[in-house]
Tab-separated table of C-alpha atoms and ligand atoms in Angstrom:
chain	number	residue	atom	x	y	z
Q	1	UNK	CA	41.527	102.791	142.004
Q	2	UNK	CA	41.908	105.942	143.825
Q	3	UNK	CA	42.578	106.647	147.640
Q	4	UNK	CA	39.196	106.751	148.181
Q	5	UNK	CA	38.163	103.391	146.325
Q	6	UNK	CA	41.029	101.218	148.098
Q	7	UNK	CA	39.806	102.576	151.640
Q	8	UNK	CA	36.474	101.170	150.492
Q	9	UNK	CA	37.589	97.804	149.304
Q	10	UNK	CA	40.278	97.344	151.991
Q	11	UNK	CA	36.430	98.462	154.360
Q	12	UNK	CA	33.925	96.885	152.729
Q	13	UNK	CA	33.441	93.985	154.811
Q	14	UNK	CA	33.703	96.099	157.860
Q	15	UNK	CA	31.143	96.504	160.635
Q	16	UNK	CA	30.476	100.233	161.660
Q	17	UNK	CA	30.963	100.173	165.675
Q	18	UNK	CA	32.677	103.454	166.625
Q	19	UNK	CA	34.169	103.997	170.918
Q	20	UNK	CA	34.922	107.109	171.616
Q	21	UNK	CA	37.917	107.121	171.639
Q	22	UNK	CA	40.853	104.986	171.133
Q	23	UNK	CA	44.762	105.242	171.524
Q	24	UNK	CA	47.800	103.483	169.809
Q	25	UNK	CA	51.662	103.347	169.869
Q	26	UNK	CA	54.071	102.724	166.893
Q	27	UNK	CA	57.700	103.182	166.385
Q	28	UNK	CA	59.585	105.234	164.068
Q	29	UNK	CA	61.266	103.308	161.144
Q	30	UNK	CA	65.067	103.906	159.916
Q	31	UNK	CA	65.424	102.722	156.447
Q	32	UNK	CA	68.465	100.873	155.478
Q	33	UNK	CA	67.845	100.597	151.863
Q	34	UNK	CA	65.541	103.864	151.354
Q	35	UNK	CA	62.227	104.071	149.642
Q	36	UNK	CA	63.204	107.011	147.124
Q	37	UNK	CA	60.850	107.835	144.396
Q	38	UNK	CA	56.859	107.249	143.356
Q	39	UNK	CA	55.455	105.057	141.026
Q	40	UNK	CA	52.070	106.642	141.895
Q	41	UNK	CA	51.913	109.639	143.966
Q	42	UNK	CA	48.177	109.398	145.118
Q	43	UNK	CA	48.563	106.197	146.330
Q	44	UNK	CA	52.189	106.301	147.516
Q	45	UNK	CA	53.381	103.331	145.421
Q	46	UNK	CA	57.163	103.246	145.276
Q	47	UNK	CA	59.369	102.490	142.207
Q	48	UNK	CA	61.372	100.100	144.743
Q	49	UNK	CA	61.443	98.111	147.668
Q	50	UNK	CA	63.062	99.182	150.719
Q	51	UNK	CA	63.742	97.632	154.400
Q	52	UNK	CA	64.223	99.670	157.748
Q	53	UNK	CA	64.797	98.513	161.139
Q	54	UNK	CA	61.939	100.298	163.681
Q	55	UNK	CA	63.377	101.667	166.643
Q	56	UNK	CA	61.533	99.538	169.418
Q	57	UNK	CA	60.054	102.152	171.987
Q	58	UNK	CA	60.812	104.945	169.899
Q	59	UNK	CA	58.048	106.556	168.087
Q	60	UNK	CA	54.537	107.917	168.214
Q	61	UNK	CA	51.242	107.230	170.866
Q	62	UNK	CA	48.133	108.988	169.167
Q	63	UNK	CA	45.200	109.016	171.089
Q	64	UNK	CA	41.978	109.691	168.812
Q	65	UNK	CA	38.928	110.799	170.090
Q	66	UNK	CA	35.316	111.689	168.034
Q	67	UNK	CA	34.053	114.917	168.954
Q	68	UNK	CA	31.039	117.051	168.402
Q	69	UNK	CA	32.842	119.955	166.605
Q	70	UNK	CA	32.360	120.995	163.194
Q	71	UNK	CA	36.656	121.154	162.661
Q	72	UNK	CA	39.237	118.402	163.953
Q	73	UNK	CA	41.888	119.962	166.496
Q	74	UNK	CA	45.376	118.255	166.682
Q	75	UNK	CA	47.436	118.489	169.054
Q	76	UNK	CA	51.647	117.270	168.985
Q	77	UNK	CA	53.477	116.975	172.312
Q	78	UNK	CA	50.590	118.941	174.124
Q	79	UNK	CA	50.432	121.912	171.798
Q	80	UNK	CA	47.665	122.788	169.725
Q	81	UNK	CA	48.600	122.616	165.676
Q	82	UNK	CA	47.613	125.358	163.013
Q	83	UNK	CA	44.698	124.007	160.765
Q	84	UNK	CA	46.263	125.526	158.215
Q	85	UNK	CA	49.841	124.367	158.807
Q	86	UNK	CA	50.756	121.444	155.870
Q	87	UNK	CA	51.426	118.869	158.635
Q	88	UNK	CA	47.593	119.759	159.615
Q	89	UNK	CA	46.393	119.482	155.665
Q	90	UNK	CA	47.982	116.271	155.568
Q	91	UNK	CA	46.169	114.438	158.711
Q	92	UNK	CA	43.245	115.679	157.747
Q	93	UNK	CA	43.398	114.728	154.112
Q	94	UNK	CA	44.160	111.428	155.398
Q	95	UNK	CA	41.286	111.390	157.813
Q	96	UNK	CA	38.506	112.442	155.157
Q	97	UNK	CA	39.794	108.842	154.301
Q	98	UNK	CA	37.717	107.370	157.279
Q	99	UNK	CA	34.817	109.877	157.815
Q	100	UNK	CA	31.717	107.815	157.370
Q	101	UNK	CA	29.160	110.048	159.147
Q	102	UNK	CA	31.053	113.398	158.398
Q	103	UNK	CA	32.391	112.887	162.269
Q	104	UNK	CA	35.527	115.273	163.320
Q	105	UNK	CA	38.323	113.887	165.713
Q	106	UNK	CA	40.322	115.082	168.115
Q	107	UNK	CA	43.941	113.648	167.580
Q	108	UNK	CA	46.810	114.017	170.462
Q	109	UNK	CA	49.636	112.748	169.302
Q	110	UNK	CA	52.767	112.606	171.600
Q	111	UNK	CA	56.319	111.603	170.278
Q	112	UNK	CA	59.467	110.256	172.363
Q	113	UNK	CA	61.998	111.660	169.562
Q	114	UNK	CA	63.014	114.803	168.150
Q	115	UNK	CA	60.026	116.186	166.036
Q	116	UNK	CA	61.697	119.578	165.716
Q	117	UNK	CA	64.852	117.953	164.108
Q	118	UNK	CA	62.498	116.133	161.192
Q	119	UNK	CA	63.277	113.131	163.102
Q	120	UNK	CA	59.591	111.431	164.372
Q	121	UNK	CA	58.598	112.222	160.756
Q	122	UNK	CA	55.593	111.015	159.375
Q	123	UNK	CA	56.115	107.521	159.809
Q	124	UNK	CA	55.549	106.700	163.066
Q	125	UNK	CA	52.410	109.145	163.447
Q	126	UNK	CA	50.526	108.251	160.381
Q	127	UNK	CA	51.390	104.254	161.410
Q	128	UNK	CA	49.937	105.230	164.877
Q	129	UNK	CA	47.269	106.752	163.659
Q	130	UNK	CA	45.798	103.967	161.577
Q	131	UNK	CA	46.150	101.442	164.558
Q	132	UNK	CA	44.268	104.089	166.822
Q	133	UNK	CA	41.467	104.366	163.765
Q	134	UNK	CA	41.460	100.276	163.437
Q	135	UNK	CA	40.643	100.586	167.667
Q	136	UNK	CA	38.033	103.619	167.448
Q	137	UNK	CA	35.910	102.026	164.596
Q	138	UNK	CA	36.648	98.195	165.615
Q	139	UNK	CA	37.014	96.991	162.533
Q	140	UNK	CA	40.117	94.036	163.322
Q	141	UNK	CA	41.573	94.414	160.080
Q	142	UNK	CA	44.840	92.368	159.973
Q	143	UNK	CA	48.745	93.866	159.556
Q	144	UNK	CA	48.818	93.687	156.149
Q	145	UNK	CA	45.528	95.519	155.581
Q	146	UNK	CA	47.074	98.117	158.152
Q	147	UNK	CA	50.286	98.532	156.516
Q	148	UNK	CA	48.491	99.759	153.070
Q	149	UNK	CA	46.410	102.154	155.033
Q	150	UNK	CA	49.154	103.192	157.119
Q	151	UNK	CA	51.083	103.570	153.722
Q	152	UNK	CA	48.281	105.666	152.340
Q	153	UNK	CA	49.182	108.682	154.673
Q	154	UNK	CA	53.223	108.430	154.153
Q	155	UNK	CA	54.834	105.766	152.232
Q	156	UNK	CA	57.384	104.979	155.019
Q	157	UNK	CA	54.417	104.437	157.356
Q	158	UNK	CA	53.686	101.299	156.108
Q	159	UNK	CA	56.752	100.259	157.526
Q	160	UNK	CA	56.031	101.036	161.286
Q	161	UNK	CA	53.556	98.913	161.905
Q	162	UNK	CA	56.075	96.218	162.583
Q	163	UNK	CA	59.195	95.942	164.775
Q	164	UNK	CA	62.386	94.576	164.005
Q	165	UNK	CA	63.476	94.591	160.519
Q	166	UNK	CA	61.202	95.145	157.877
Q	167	UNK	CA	60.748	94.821	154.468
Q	168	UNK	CA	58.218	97.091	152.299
Q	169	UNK	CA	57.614	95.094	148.835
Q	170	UNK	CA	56.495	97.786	146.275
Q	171	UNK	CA	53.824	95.173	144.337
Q	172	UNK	CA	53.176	95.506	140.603
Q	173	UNK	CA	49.688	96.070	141.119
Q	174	UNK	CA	47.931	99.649	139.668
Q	175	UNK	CA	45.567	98.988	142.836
Q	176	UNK	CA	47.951	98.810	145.472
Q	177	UNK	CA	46.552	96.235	147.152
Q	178	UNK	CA	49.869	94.214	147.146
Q	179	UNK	CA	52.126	96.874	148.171
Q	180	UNK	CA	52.765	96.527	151.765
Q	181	UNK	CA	55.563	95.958	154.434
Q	182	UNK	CA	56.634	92.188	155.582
Q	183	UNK	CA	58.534	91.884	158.990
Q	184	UNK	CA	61.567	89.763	158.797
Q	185	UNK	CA	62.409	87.368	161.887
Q	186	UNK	CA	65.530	87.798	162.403
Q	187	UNK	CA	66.825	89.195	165.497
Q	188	UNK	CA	70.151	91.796	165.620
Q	189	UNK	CA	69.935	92.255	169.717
Q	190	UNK	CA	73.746	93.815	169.656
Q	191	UNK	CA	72.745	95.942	166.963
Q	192	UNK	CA	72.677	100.053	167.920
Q	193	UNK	CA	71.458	103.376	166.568
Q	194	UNK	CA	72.353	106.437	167.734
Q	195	UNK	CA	70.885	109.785	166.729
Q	196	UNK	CA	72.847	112.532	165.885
Q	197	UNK	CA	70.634	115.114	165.668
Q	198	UNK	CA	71.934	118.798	164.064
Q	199	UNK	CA	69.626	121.583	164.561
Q	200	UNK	CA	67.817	122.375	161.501
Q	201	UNK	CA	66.926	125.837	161.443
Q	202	UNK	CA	66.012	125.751	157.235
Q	203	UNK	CA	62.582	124.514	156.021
Q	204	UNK	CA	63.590	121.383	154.683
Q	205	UNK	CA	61.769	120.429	151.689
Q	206	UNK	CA	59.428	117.831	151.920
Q	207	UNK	CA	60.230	114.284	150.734
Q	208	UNK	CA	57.348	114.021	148.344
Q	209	UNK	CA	59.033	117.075	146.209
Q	210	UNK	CA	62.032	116.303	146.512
Q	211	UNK	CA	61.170	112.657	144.876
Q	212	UNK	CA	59.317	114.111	142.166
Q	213	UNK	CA	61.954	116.408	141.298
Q	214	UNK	CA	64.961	113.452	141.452
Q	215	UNK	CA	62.602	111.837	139.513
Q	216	UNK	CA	62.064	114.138	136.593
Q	217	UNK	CA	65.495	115.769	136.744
Q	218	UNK	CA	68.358	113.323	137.622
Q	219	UNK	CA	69.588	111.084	134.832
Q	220	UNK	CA	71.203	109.392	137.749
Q	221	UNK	CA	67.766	108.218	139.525
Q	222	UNK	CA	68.005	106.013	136.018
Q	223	UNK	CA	70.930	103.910	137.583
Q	224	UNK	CA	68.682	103.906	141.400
Q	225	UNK	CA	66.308	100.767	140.864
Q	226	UNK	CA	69.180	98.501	140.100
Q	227	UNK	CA	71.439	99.789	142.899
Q	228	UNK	CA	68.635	99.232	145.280
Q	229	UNK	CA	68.104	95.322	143.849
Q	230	UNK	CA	71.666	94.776	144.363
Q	231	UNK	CA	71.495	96.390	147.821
Q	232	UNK	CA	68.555	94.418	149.465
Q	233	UNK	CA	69.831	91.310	147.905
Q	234	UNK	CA	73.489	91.914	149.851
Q	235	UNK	CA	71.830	93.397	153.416
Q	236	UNK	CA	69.160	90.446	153.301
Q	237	UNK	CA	72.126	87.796	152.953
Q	238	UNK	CA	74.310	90.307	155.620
Q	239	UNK	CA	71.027	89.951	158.697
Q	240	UNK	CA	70.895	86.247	158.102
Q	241	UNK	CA	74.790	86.112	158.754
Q	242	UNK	CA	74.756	89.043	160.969
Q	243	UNK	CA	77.750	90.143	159.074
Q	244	UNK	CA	78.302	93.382	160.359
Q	245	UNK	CA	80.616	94.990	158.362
Q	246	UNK	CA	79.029	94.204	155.063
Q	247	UNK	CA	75.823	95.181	156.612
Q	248	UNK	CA	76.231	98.591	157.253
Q	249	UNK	CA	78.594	99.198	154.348
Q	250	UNK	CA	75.630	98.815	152.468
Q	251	UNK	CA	73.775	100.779	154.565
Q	252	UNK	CA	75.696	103.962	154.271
Q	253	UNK	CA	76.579	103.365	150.890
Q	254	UNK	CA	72.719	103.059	150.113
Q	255	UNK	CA	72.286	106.013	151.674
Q	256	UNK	CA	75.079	107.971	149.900
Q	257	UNK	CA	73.945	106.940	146.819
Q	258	UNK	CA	69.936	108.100	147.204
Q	259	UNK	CA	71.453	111.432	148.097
Q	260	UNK	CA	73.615	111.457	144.965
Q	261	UNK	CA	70.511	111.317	142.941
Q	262	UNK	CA	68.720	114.311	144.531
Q	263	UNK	CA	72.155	116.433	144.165
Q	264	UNK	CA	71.913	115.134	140.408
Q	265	UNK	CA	68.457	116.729	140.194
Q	266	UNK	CA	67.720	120.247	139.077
Q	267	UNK	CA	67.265	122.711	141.190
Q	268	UNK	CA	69.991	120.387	143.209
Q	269	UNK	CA	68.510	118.922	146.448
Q	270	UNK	CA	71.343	119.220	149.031
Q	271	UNK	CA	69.466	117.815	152.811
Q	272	UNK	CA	73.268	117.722	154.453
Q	273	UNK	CA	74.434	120.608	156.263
Q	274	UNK	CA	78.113	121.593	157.058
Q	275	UNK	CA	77.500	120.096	160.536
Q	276	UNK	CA	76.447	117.220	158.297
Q	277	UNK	CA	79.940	116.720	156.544
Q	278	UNK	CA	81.840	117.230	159.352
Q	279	UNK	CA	80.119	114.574	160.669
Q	280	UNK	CA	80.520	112.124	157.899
Q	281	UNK	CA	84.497	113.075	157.377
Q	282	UNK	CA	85.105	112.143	161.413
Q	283	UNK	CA	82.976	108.338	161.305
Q	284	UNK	CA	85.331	108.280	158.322
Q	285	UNK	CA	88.271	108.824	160.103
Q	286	UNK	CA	87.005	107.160	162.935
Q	287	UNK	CA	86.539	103.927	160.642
Q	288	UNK	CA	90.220	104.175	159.675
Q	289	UNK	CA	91.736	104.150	163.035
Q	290	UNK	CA	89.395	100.615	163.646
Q	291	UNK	CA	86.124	101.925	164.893
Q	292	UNK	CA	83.350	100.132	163.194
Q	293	UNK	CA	80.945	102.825	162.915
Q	294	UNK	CA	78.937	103.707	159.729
Q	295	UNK	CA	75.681	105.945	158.718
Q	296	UNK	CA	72.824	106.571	157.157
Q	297	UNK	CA	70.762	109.806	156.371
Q	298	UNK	CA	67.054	110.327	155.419
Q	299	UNK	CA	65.332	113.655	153.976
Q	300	UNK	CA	67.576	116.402	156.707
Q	301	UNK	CA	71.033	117.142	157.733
Q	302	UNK	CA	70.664	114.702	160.513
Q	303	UNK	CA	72.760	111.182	160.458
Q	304	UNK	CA	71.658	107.715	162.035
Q	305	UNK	CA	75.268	106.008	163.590
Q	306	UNK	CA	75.302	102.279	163.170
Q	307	UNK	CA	77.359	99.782	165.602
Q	308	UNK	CA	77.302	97.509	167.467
Q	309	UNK	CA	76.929	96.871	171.194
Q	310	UNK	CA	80.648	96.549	171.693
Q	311	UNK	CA	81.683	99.604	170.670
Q	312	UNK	CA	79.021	101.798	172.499
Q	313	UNK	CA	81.496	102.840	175.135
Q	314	UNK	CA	83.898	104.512	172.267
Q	315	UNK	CA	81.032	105.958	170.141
Q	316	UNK	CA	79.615	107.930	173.398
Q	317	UNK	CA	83.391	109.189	173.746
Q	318	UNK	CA	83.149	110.928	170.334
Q	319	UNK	CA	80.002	111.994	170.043
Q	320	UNK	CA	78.788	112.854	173.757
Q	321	UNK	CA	75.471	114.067	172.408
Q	322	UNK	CA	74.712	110.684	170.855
Q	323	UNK	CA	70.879	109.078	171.628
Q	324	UNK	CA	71.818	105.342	171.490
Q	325	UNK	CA	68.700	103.264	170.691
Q	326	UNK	CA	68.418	99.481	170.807
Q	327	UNK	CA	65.728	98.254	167.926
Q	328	UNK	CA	66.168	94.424	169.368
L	401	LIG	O1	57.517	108.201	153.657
L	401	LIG	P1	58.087	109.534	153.288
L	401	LIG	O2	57.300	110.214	152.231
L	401	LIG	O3	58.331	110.394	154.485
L	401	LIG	O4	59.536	109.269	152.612
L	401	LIG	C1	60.609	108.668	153.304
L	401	LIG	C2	61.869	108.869	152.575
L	401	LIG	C3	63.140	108.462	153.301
L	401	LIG	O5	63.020	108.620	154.682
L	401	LIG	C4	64.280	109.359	152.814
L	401	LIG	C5	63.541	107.026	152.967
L	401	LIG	C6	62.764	105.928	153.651
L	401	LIG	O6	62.731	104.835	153.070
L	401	LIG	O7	62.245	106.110	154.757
């Protein structure tokens, strides 16, 4: 099946009752064990599972409209977007999805985090996005069906539909049609994230090259799968005994280890910065003088803190430009 197909089949029951327009929230998703590396790049099928925890009132509110225009026009945080910018390409790639009387849309999309920093990302917009399109054509499908759309746009997308911790299981299928995210029920409510956010002058390079080229280039990414096994095995067991420590040990270590594949690829992929290091050597330190504060870091130089509750006070003392976030 292509794209195409699967939007069909997932459709085909579907009746055909467009509003006019339509809006939708979803929240951005941290992952804990990351989803690094394709299976099938046109229909974002992962080589792993993964689980994130989405950050509650964080995230993306599209509002869709159809419009009598013979172009879409986008708009993020109230400005107008280049067609011809990638971020553009890519909405309206996904949107030729949906098109079923050639219509055009008119797409404001507004974000409560850092866009700038390559921290809204995809997920949250393209997982907005597909709730907003499931409004504007009424078609009811369920979360499931919504996750593989969402998925269809950005792979971590599937993820956002859901709050609290979540679990995106990669299938086996060629189809697709069982890849899709899972919410867990357990709670965390002392469980924080802060955002450290490092300004990221650099183009970063996207996550869908840098996958393919871990992929083809790091005899390391061989090792990856079986980490990541291990690793949702250990943080699964961790959220059911809300063991902290061991939770976000795994976290960061998770995290370390994806990036150790992409600086095993060739050309190396290096997302940290020197801010970024710093950063990483003073939670270090921090750790060794009793503060239980770890990490994790997704495609840029920016770093997710993980605590808990307790030790907000002390974390805001060391990093005063922390944005603390409560998923729970
Ligand atoms: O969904 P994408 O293509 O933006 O890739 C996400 C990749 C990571 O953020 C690094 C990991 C993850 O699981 O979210």
């Amino acid at each position: 099946m292509n794209k195409n197909e699967l939007v069909q089949f997932i459709l085909a029951d579907r009746k055909f009752i467009p509003n006019h327009t339509a809006e939708a929230f979803a929240p951005t998703n941290i992952a804990l064990i990351k989803y690094w590396g394709k299976r099938n790049a046109a229909l974002n099928l992962p080589v792993t599972d993964s689980l994130s925890v989405s950050l509650a009132h964080k995230g993306a509110h599209t509002h869709i409209e159809i419009i009598n225009s013979a172009q879409d026009e986008f708009l993020l945080n109230d400005k107008k977007l280049d067609l011809d910018s990638s971020f553009s390409l890519r909405l309206k790639e996904f949107l030729d999805l949906f098109r079923f009387k050639k219509e055009h849309y008119r797409i404001k999309t507004k974000t409560n985090i850092p866009v700038a920093a390559g921290l809204a990302s995809s997920a949250c917009g393209f997982a907005a996005l597909t709730l907003a399109l499931n409004k504007l054509y009424n078609w009811e499908l369920n979360a499931t069906q919504l996750s593989i759309l969402a998925r269809l746009g950005s792979g971590s997308a599937c993820r956002s539909i859901y709050s609290g911790f979540v679990w995106w299981q990669k299938g086996i299928d060629e189809n697709g049609l069982d890849s899709y995210a899972i919410p867990l029920e357990q709670r965390w409510p002392e469980l924080c994230i802060g955002l450290l956010i490092i300004n990221n002058k650099a183009k970063a390079l996207s996550s869908r090259l840098a996958m393919e080229q871990t992929l083809k280039t790091s005899y390391l990414y061989e090792m990856w799968p079986q980490q990541v096994a291990h690793d949702l095995n250990a943080i699964h067991e961790s959220i059911l005994s809300k063991d902290f420590e061991q939770f976000a040990k795994i976290s960061e270590h998770n995290a370390l280890s994806m990036h150790a594949t992409m600086l095993s690829a060739w050309p190396p992929i290096l997302y940290a910065q020197a801010e970024t290091t710093q950063l990483m050597h003073k939670i270090w330190e921090l750790r060794k003088q009793g503060l239980s504060i770890y990490f994790t870091q997704d495609a840029g130089p920016n770093l997710k803190l993980i605590f808990l509750e307790k030790d907000s006070a002390s974390v805001k003392e060391h990093f005063p430009e922390i944005e603390i976030i409560k998923p729970f």
